[in-house]
Tab-separated table of C-alpha atoms in Angstrom:
chain	number	residue	atom	x	y	z
V	387	MET	CA	26.050	11.654	-73.999
V	388	ARG	CA	25.799	12.103	-70.262
V	389	PRO	CA	22.340	11.987	-68.704
V	390	LEU	CA	20.978	15.322	-67.604
V	391	ILE	CA	19.710	13.941	-64.339
V	392	SER	CA	22.214	12.079	-62.295
V	393	VAL	CA	20.736	9.291	-60.245
V	394	ALA	CA	22.260	8.704	-56.872
V	395	ARG	CA	23.919	5.326	-56.971
V	396	ARG	CA	23.141	2.844	-54.298
V	397	PRO	CA	26.142	2.327	-52.100
V	398	THR	CA	27.870	-0.915	-52.870
V	399	PRO	CA	27.330	-3.449	-50.117
V	400	ASP	CA	30.146	-4.189	-47.790
V	401	SER	CA	32.243	-7.188	-48.834
V	402	ARG	CA	31.751	-8.933	-45.495
V	403	LEU	CA	27.991	-8.493	-45.918
V	404	VAL	CA	28.131	-10.034	-49.398
V	405	ALA	CA	30.017	-12.984	-47.972
V	406	ALA	CA	27.419	-13.361	-45.221
V	407	ALA	CA	24.652	-13.196	-47.805
V	408	GLU	CA	26.229	-16.033	-49.719
V	409	ILE	CA	26.352	-18.178	-46.596
V	410	VAL	CA	22.693	-17.467	-45.873
V	411	ARG	CA	21.690	-18.143	-49.460
V	412	GLY	CA	23.633	-21.365	-49.551
V	413	HIS	CA	22.050	-22.644	-46.374
V	414	LEU	CA	18.454	-21.616	-46.886
V	415	GLY	CA	18.215	-22.128	-50.634
V	416	PRO	CA	14.642	-21.808	-51.918
V	417	ARG	CA	13.325	-21.136	-48.426
V	418	LEU	CA	14.796	-17.640	-48.700
V	419	LEU	CA	11.999	-15.593	-50.238
V	420	SER	CA	13.994	-12.439	-50.856
V	421	ILE	CA	17.397	-10.995	-50.085
V	422	SER	CA	18.671	-7.461	-50.586
V	423	TYR	CA	20.885	-4.801	-49.084
V	424	GLN	CA	19.735	-1.643	-47.465
V	425	ALA	CA	22.046	1.379	-47.411
V	426	GLY	CA	24.952	-0.927	-48.158
V	427	ASP	CA	25.376	-2.235	-44.659
V	428	ILE	CA	22.136	-3.977	-43.691
V	429	LEU	CA	21.290	-7.412	-44.975
V	430	CYS	CA	17.543	-7.767	-45.574
V	431	LEU	CA	16.128	-11.276	-45.507
V	432	GLU	CA	12.598	-12.561	-45.819
V	433	VAL	CA	11.448	-16.065	-45.032
V	434	ASP	CA	8.127	-17.789	-44.662
V	435	ARG	CA	6.867	-17.843	-41.113
V	436	SER	CA	7.031	-21.640	-40.985
V	437	ASP	CA	10.806	-21.346	-41.475
V	438	LEU	CA	11.258	-18.608	-38.886
V	439	LEU	CA	12.587	-20.628	-35.970
V	440	ALA	CA	15.024	-22.676	-38.088
V	441	THR	CA	16.278	-19.511	-39.789
V	442	ALA	CA	16.667	-17.640	-36.533
V	443	THR	CA	18.597	-20.498	-34.942
V	444	PHE	CA	20.864	-20.716	-37.975
V	445	LEU	CA	21.512	-16.976	-37.985
V	446	ARG	CA	22.441	-17.060	-34.326
V	447	ASP	CA	24.585	-20.192	-34.372
V	448	ALA	CA	26.418	-20.195	-37.709
V	449	PRO	CA	30.036	-19.300	-36.849
V	450	GLU	CA	30.406	-16.956	-39.850
V	451	LEU	CA	27.285	-15.028	-38.853
V	452	ARG	CA	26.713	-15.177	-35.067
V	453	PHE	CA	23.781	-12.789	-34.922
V	454	ASP	CA	23.789	-12.864	-31.143
V	455	PHE	CA	21.984	-9.594	-30.450
V	456	LEU	CA	18.338	-8.925	-31.292
V	457	SER	CA	17.862	-5.190	-30.922
V	458	CYS	CA	14.226	-4.807	-31.913
V	459	VAL	CA	11.118	-6.702	-32.907
V	460	SER	CA	8.620	-4.532	-34.736
V	461	GLY	CA	5.165	-5.206	-36.014
V	462	VAL	CA	3.969	-3.301	-39.060
V	463	ASP	CA	0.394	-3.241	-40.275
V	464	MET	CA	0.693	-3.292	-44.073
V	465	VAL	CA	-3.121	-3.575	-44.446
V	466	SER	CA	-2.811	-6.528	-46.830
V	467	HIS	CA	-0.715	-8.419	-44.307
V	468	MET	CA	1.042	-8.007	-40.998
V	469	LEU	CA	4.817	-7.733	-41.113
V	470	VAL	CA	7.113	-8.713	-38.268
V	471	VAL	CA	10.632	-7.329	-38.518
V	472	TYR	CA	13.579	-8.571	-36.472
V	473	HIS	CA	16.670	-6.366	-36.287
V	474	LEU	CA	19.762	-8.458	-35.703
V	475	HIS	CA	23.332	-7.569	-34.919
V	476	SER	CA	26.452	-9.648	-34.773
V	477	LEU	CA	28.776	-8.120	-32.239
V	478	SER	CA	31.667	-10.459	-33.032
V	479	ASN	CA	31.402	-10.254	-36.842
V	480	ARG	CA	30.112	-6.664	-36.963
V	481	LEU	CA	27.130	-7.431	-39.172
V	482	THR	CA	23.602	-6.073	-39.209
V	483	ALA	CA	20.596	-7.805	-40.671
V	484	GLN	CA	16.866	-7.492	-40.685
V	485	LEU	CA	14.655	-10.511	-40.969
V	486	LYS	CA	11.085	-10.105	-42.180
V	487	VAL	CA	8.153	-12.460	-41.787
V	488	LYS	CA	4.687	-11.966	-43.181
V	489	ALA	CA	1.566	-12.929	-41.287
V	490	ASP	CA	-2.156	-12.747	-41.796
V	491	ALA	CA	-3.703	-9.298	-41.588
V	492	ARG	CA	-6.601	-10.166	-39.281
V	493	GLU	CA	-5.298	-13.137	-37.311
V	494	PRO	CA	-1.509	-12.743	-37.332
V	495	VAL	CA	0.269	-15.698	-35.770
V	496	VAL	CA	4.053	-16.004	-35.671
V	497	ASP	CA	6.330	-18.321	-33.707
V	498	SER	CA	8.046	-16.723	-30.753
V	499	VAL	CA	11.817	-16.318	-30.899
V	500	SER	CA	12.082	-15.595	-27.183
V	501	ALA	CA	13.671	-19.001	-26.638
V	502	ILE	CA	16.409	-18.068	-29.123
V	503	TRP	CA	16.921	-14.452	-28.054
V	504	PRO	CA	15.547	-13.838	-24.526
V	505	THR	CA	15.287	-10.117	-25.241
V	506	ALA	CA	12.446	-10.860	-27.640
V	507	ASN	CA	10.176	-11.483	-24.665
V	508	TRP	CA	9.114	-7.876	-24.039
V	509	HIS	CA	9.429	-6.817	-27.681
V	510	GLU	CA	6.924	-9.476	-28.656
V	511	ARG	CA	4.646	-8.503	-25.801
V	512	GLU	CA	4.655	-4.931	-27.091
V	513	ALA	CA	3.854	-6.065	-30.622
V	514	PHE	CA	1.023	-8.154	-29.206
V	515	ASP	CA	-0.141	-5.192	-27.159
V	516	MET	CA	-0.270	-2.718	-30.013
V	517	LEU	CA	-1.035	-4.895	-33.034
V	518	GLY	CA	-2.450	-8.123	-31.674
V	519	ILE	CA	0.204	-10.377	-33.150
V	520	GLN	CA	0.031	-13.794	-31.496
V	521	PHE	CA	3.463	-15.257	-30.774
V	522	ASN	CA	3.259	-19.023	-30.433
V	523	GLY	CA	5.363	-20.428	-27.612
V	524	HIS	CA	5.790	-17.128	-25.793
V	525	PRO	CA	6.157	-17.734	-22.036
V	526	ASN	CA	3.917	-14.850	-20.929
V	527	LEU	CA	2.043	-13.156	-23.739
V	528	GLU	CA	0.177	-10.396	-21.908
V	529	ARG	CA	-0.247	-6.691	-22.482
V	530	LEU	CA	2.941	-4.803	-21.697
V	531	LEU	CA	2.159	-1.081	-21.906
V	532	LEU	CA	-1.590	-0.630	-22.143
V	533	VAL	CA	-3.920	-0.950	-19.183
V	534	GLU	CA	-5.270	-4.348	-18.240
V	535	GLY	CA	-8.605	-4.968	-19.891
V	536	PHE	CA	-7.965	-2.668	-22.843
V	537	VAL	CA	-10.092	-3.710	-25.786
V	538	GLY	CA	-8.657	-3.667	-29.287
V	539	TYR	CA	-5.221	-3.147	-30.783
V	540	PRO	CA	-4.675	0.589	-31.220
V	541	LEU	CA	-1.876	0.592	-33.793
V	542	ARG	CA	-3.852	-1.392	-36.342
V	543	ARG	CA	-4.891	0.724	-39.282
V	544	ASN	CA	-8.565	-0.137	-38.813
V	545	TYR	CA	-8.678	0.716	-35.109
V	546	GLN	CA	-11.565	2.991	-34.151
V	547	LEU	CA	-11.519	5.072	-30.993
V	548	PRO	CA	-14.260	4.076	-28.554
V	549	ARG	CA	-17.118	6.393	-27.782
V	550	ARG	CA	-15.753	8.376	-24.909
V	551	ARG	CA	-17.388	9.296	-21.646
V	552	TRP	CA	-16.823	13.026	-21.349
V	553	PRO	CA	-16.456	15.213	-18.289
V	554	HIS	CA	-19.750	15.771	-16.519
V	555	GLY	CA	-21.498	12.952	-18.287
V	556	ARG	CA	-21.362	14.205	-21.843
V	557	MET	CA	-20.535	11.848	-24.632
V	558	VAL	CA	-18.371	12.378	-27.641
V	559	GLU	CA	-19.740	11.308	-30.949
V	560	GLU	CA	-17.415	9.753	-33.425
V	561	GLY	CA	-15.463	12.383	-35.288
V	562	GLY	CA	-15.074	14.913	-32.531
V	563	PRO	CA	-16.607	16.490	-29.477
V	564	VAL	CA	-20.178	17.725	-29.430
V	565	ASP	CA	-20.463	21.486	-29.291
V	566	GLU	CA	-23.379	22.201	-27.011
V	567	ARG	CA	-23.772	25.747	-28.320
V	568	SER	CA	-24.750	24.689	-31.780
X	255	MET	CA	-10.116	49.375	10.820
X	256	ASP	CA	-6.949	50.283	12.636
X	257	ILE	CA	-6.636	50.391	16.387
X	258	ALA	CA	-4.699	53.216	17.985
X	259	ASP	CA	-3.410	52.841	21.499
X	260	GLU	CA	-2.894	55.669	23.961
X	261	GLN	CA	0.484	56.603	22.513
X	262	GLY	CA	-0.985	56.839	19.044
X	263	HIS	CA	0.588	53.643	17.625
X	264	GLU	CA	-1.628	52.086	15.035
X	265	THR	CA	-1.947	48.343	14.638
X	266	PRO	CA	-3.276	47.121	11.301
X	267	VAL	CA	-6.013	44.566	11.351
X	268	LEU	CA	-6.345	41.818	8.767
X	269	ARG	CA	-9.026	42.937	6.414
X	270	GLN	CA	-9.943	39.593	4.929
X	271	GLY	CA	-12.253	38.763	7.835
X	272	ARG	CA	-15.864	39.669	7.706
X	273	PRO	CA	-16.233	42.765	9.956
X	274	SER	CA	-19.728	41.846	10.954
X	275	GLN	CA	-18.437	38.713	12.614
X	276	LEU	CA	-15.925	40.573	14.752
X	277	PRO	CA	-17.164	41.151	18.288
X	278	SER	CA	-17.623	44.869	18.690
X	279	VAL	CA	-16.139	44.811	22.195
X	280	LEU	CA	-12.796	43.556	20.953
X	281	GLU	CA	-12.575	46.209	18.295
X	282	LYS	CA	-12.349	48.898	20.901
X	283	LEU	CA	-9.618	47.287	22.961
X	284	PRO	CA	-6.841	49.895	23.247
X	285	LEU	CA	-4.011	47.344	23.190
X	286	PRO	CA	-0.898	47.503	21.026
X	287	ASN	CA	0.073	44.659	18.683
X	288	VAL	CA	-3.349	43.131	18.614
X	289	VAL	CA	-4.728	41.630	15.428
X	290	LEU	CA	-8.385	40.886	15.126
X	291	ALA	CA	-9.769	38.426	12.645
X	292	THR	CA	-12.058	35.457	12.406
X	293	THR	CA	-10.653	31.995	12.940
X	294	GLU	CA	-11.656	31.240	9.387
X	295	THR	CA	-9.466	34.030	8.097
X	296	VAL	CA	-6.511	33.067	10.228
X	297	LEU	CA	-6.707	29.382	9.422
X	298	ASN	CA	-7.178	30.003	5.724
X	299	TRP	CA	-4.266	32.410	5.838
X	300	ALA	CA	-2.095	29.733	7.407
X	301	ARG	CA	-3.270	27.036	5.045
X	302	SER	CA	-2.795	29.098	1.918
X	303	ARG	CA	0.804	29.806	2.895
X	304	SER	CA	1.881	26.263	3.587
X	305	THR	CA	0.464	24.028	0.898
X	306	TRP	CA	2.761	21.054	0.734
X	307	PRO	CA	2.765	19.345	-2.641
X	308	LEU	CA	2.956	15.643	-3.261
X	309	THR	CA	6.169	14.412	-4.865
X	310	TYR	CA	4.514	13.303	-8.038
X	311	GLY	CA	5.760	14.008	-11.537
X	312	LEU	CA	4.425	12.417	-14.690
X	313	ALA	CA	6.120	13.934	-17.729
X	314	CYS	CA	8.021	16.968	-19.004
X	315	CYS	CA	5.873	19.294	-16.859
X	316	ALA	CA	7.530	17.662	-13.869
X	317	ILE	CA	10.875	19.069	-15.030
X	318	GLU	CA	9.387	22.558	-14.944
X	319	MET	CA	7.879	21.810	-11.552
X	320	MET	CA	11.320	20.837	-10.271
X	321	ALA	CA	12.757	24.014	-11.778
X	322	THR	CA	10.088	25.964	-9.915
X	323	GLY	CA	11.287	24.418	-6.698
X	324	MET	CA	14.926	25.238	-7.387
X	325	PRO	CA	16.559	28.446	-6.056
X	326	GLN	CA	16.106	30.529	-9.208
X	327	HIS	CA	12.320	30.560	-8.910
X	328	ASP	CA	12.125	29.225	-5.360
X	329	MET	CA	8.589	28.100	-4.796
X	330	GLY	CA	9.557	27.932	-1.127
X	331	ARG	CA	9.010	31.676	-0.914
X	332	PHE	CA	5.316	30.894	-0.940
X	333	GLY	CA	5.396	27.927	1.401
X	334	VAL	CA	5.179	25.343	-1.376
X	335	GLU	CA	8.684	23.990	-1.049
X	336	LEU	CA	8.110	20.872	1.006
X	337	PHE	CA	7.457	18.137	-1.514
X	338	ARG	CA	6.156	15.293	0.594
X	339	PRO	CA	6.902	11.719	-0.416
X	340	SER	CA	3.720	10.481	1.241
X	341	PRO	CA	0.190	11.500	0.244
X	342	ARG	CA	-0.749	11.440	3.936
X	343	GLN	CA	1.422	14.506	4.507
X	344	ALA	CA	0.536	16.460	1.382
X	345	ASP	CA	-2.151	19.087	0.784
X	346	LEU	CA	-1.572	19.797	-2.848
X	347	MET	CA	-1.395	17.494	-5.835
X	348	ILE	CA	0.312	19.056	-8.846
X	349	VAL	CA	-0.642	16.827	-11.768
X	350	SER	CA	2.374	17.596	-13.901
X	351	GLY	CA	2.137	15.687	-17.126
X	352	THR	CA	0.240	13.255	-19.275
X	353	VAL	CA	-2.117	10.917	-17.434
X	354	SER	CA	-2.464	7.595	-19.194
X	355	LEU	CA	-5.402	5.292	-18.616
X	356	LYS	CA	-3.064	3.066	-16.680
X	357	MET	CA	-1.978	5.911	-14.404
X	358	GLY	CA	-5.535	7.228	-13.889
X	359	PRO	CA	-6.622	4.795	-11.153
X	360	ARG	CA	-3.296	5.228	-9.390
X	361	LEU	CA	-3.684	8.997	-9.456
X	362	ARG	CA	-7.197	8.739	-8.071
X	363	ARG	CA	-5.973	6.459	-5.295
X	364	LEU	CA	-3.164	8.853	-4.356
X	365	TRP	CA	-5.680	11.693	-4.224
X	366	GLU	CA	-7.975	9.660	-2.004
X	367	GLN	CA	-5.086	8.977	0.357
X	368	MET	CA	-4.424	12.679	0.863
X	369	ALA	CA	-5.897	14.200	3.991
X	370	VAL	CA	-8.631	16.845	3.782
X	371	PRO	CA	-8.332	19.748	2.995
X	372	LYS	CA	-6.578	19.083	-0.295
X	373	TRP	CA	-6.201	20.853	-3.571
X	374	VAL	CA	-5.289	19.884	-7.122
X	375	ILE	CA	-3.430	21.908	-9.739
X	376	ALA	CA	-3.712	20.588	-13.281
X	377	MET	CA	-0.384	21.653	-14.758
X	378	GLY	CA	0.009	21.798	-18.512
X	379	ASP	CA	-2.197	21.011	-21.466
X	380	CYS	CA	-2.165	17.235	-21.038
X	381	ALA	CA	-3.478	17.313	-17.495
X	382	THR	CA	-5.972	20.012	-18.386
X	383	SER	CA	-7.614	18.490	-21.442
X	384	GLY	CA	-5.440	15.790	-22.940
X	385	GLY	CA	-3.703	18.524	-24.917
X	386	GLU	CA	-1.376	17.102	-27.497
X	387	PHE	CA	-2.856	13.663	-26.890
X	388	TRP	CA	-6.377	14.713	-27.731
X	389	ASP	CA	-8.402	11.750	-29.018
X	390	SER	CA	-5.660	9.371	-28.062
X	391	TYR	CA	-6.420	5.762	-27.312
X	392	HIS	CA	-4.668	5.711	-23.981
X	393	THR	CA	-4.686	9.229	-22.502
X	394	VAL	CA	-7.108	10.559	-19.904
X	395	GLN	CA	-8.743	13.544	-21.598
X	396	GLY	CA	-8.284	15.968	-18.738
X	397	VAL	CA	-7.503	14.975	-15.180
X	398	ASP	CA	-10.733	16.639	-14.032
X	399	THR	CA	-12.527	13.523	-15.207
X	400	ILE	CA	-10.832	11.727	-12.303
X	401	VAL	CA	-10.246	14.236	-9.494
X	402	PRO	CA	-11.717	17.723	-8.821
X	403	VAL	CA	-9.290	20.366	-10.074
X	404	ASP	CA	-8.900	23.759	-8.391
X	405	VAL	CA	-6.492	25.564	-10.698
X	406	TYR	CA	-5.611	24.949	-14.340
X	407	VAL	CA	-2.199	26.115	-15.519
X	408	PRO	CA	-1.988	26.269	-19.333
X	409	GLY	CA	1.182	25.758	-21.308
X	410	CYS	CA	3.117	22.953	-22.899
X	411	PRO	CA	4.937	22.815	-20.599
X	412	PRO	CA	4.197	25.921	-18.504
X	413	ARG	CA	7.127	28.051	-17.485
X	414	PRO	CA	7.913	28.158	-13.765
X	415	GLU	CA	6.396	31.630	-13.652
X	416	ALA	CA	3.107	30.174	-14.854
X	417	LEU	CA	3.133	27.543	-12.152
X	418	LEU	CA	3.905	30.223	-9.582
X	419	ASP	CA	0.937	32.171	-10.883
X	420	GLY	CA	-1.163	29.047	-10.458
X	421	VAL	CA	0.034	28.819	-6.859
X	422	MET	CA	-1.001	32.453	-6.369
X	423	ARG	CA	-4.454	31.711	-7.749
X	424	LEU	CA	-4.720	28.754	-5.424
X	425	ARG	CA	-3.838	31.018	-2.507
X	426	GLU	CA	-6.635	33.387	-3.400
X	427	LYS	CA	-9.015	30.484	-3.697
X	428	ILE	CA	-8.082	29.061	-0.327
X	429	GLN	CA	-8.440	32.438	1.361
X	430	LYS	CA	-11.895	32.923	-0.084
X	431	ALA	CA	-13.041	29.448	0.804
X	432	GLY	CA	-15.056	28.845	3.923
X	433	PHE	CA	-13.142	27.035	6.607
X	434	TYR	CA	-15.806	24.406	6.985
X	435	ARG	CA	-16.446	24.132	3.297
X	436	PRO	CA	-17.762	20.794	2.162
X	437	VAL	CA	-15.132	18.849	0.320
X	438	GLU	CA	-16.179	17.096	-2.817
X	439	LEU	CA	-15.151	13.543	-2.098
X	440	ASP	CA	-17.380	11.740	-4.516
X	441	GLY	CA	-16.254	11.092	-8.019
X	442	PRO	CA	-15.642	8.216	-10.313
X	443	SER	CA	-14.495	5.088	-8.567
X	444	VAL	CA	-11.279	3.409	-9.503
X	445	GLU	CA	-13.319	0.721	-11.176
X	446	ALA	CA	-15.157	3.306	-13.265
X	447	ILE	CA	-11.870	4.811	-14.381
X	448	MET	CA	-10.671	1.385	-15.391
X	449	GLY	CA	-13.937	1.037	-17.286
X	450	LEU	CA	-12.932	3.932	-19.545
X	451	ALA	CA	-10.612	1.525	-21.292
X	452	GLU	CA	-13.065	-1.317	-21.404
X	453	GLU	CA	-15.711	0.390	-23.478
X	454	GLY	CA	-13.688	-0.896	-26.303
X	455	GLY	CA	-12.194	0.144	-29.560
X	456	GLY	CA	-13.701	-1.618	-32.500
X	457	GLU	CA	-12.372	-2.418	-35.890
X	458	SER	CA	-13.806	-0.864	-38.979
């Protein structure tokens, strides 16, 4: 009997991606914490942050992979931990992968990959700017977008807006402006 | 008061001047093509019809500001067409867009570099009150916290017609202003504006 509700099947991963996954799995072995496919054409990898630099170098240099283009470094505040996501592309092998690394929620520290992919320099500065992720070995880890002297990391879930000086000397209490008429 | 000469030609007199300040002798001069007014009226008339804006766009409002300068709306009809690339040559600052905390001190410095008399139009919701970025961590909540604003133009972004209306309001304001009006030059220092960011966001 056919099911009444048809479930959309996940697209089968591309054969080249499966082959790449096997190479990664064979090289990393137990150091690979998880591996999956997203939308059939993105290889999702997760490693411990102590293995990040070795993994990144392998992904860039292995001839079957050649992930030579880092398109984005994102920080995600997952409340229980901080997630750093690297989006990788191989222009020669036409592969896409995302590499995830978990870090501590309050004091996130991750090794910098800016020596491996120079484009990571500003991406990591932005993640530091917004989420306060410390990238060890970064050549110039300063705020990128926010004003110098800004206190706090505004994209963290527990960020609280400062008490604001209002026009003409009024102050805003937390939770909204004060209505002087009331 | 119109003056008629011997042939009966009437010459209109600018009416914005205060009649009490006009010398009564000059009013009776039977000359053709004579206009009587106070220097204040004449100078304000000239100033209000040649406000040169600073070339300064911040966000999507700047696109509308450019459209206002283009031939279809032609802000040049009202003497506002000469966008000056230097604040030394500009009278009018059109704050067209979102002012971030990082841009705030720069905006204040540009305004300080403009020669007196100078005017400011806050164009759009962001420049007026923060608008869409109300309670944001990095947006100045209204540019009037940094520089004195003469005209607010609402809209997100305002149509060119709205900006033209703001220019008209500014004209009226300039014509009503005293020529030797005191200019409000005090305000928050650049350091104080920087301090807006340093009060600090905490963690809960």
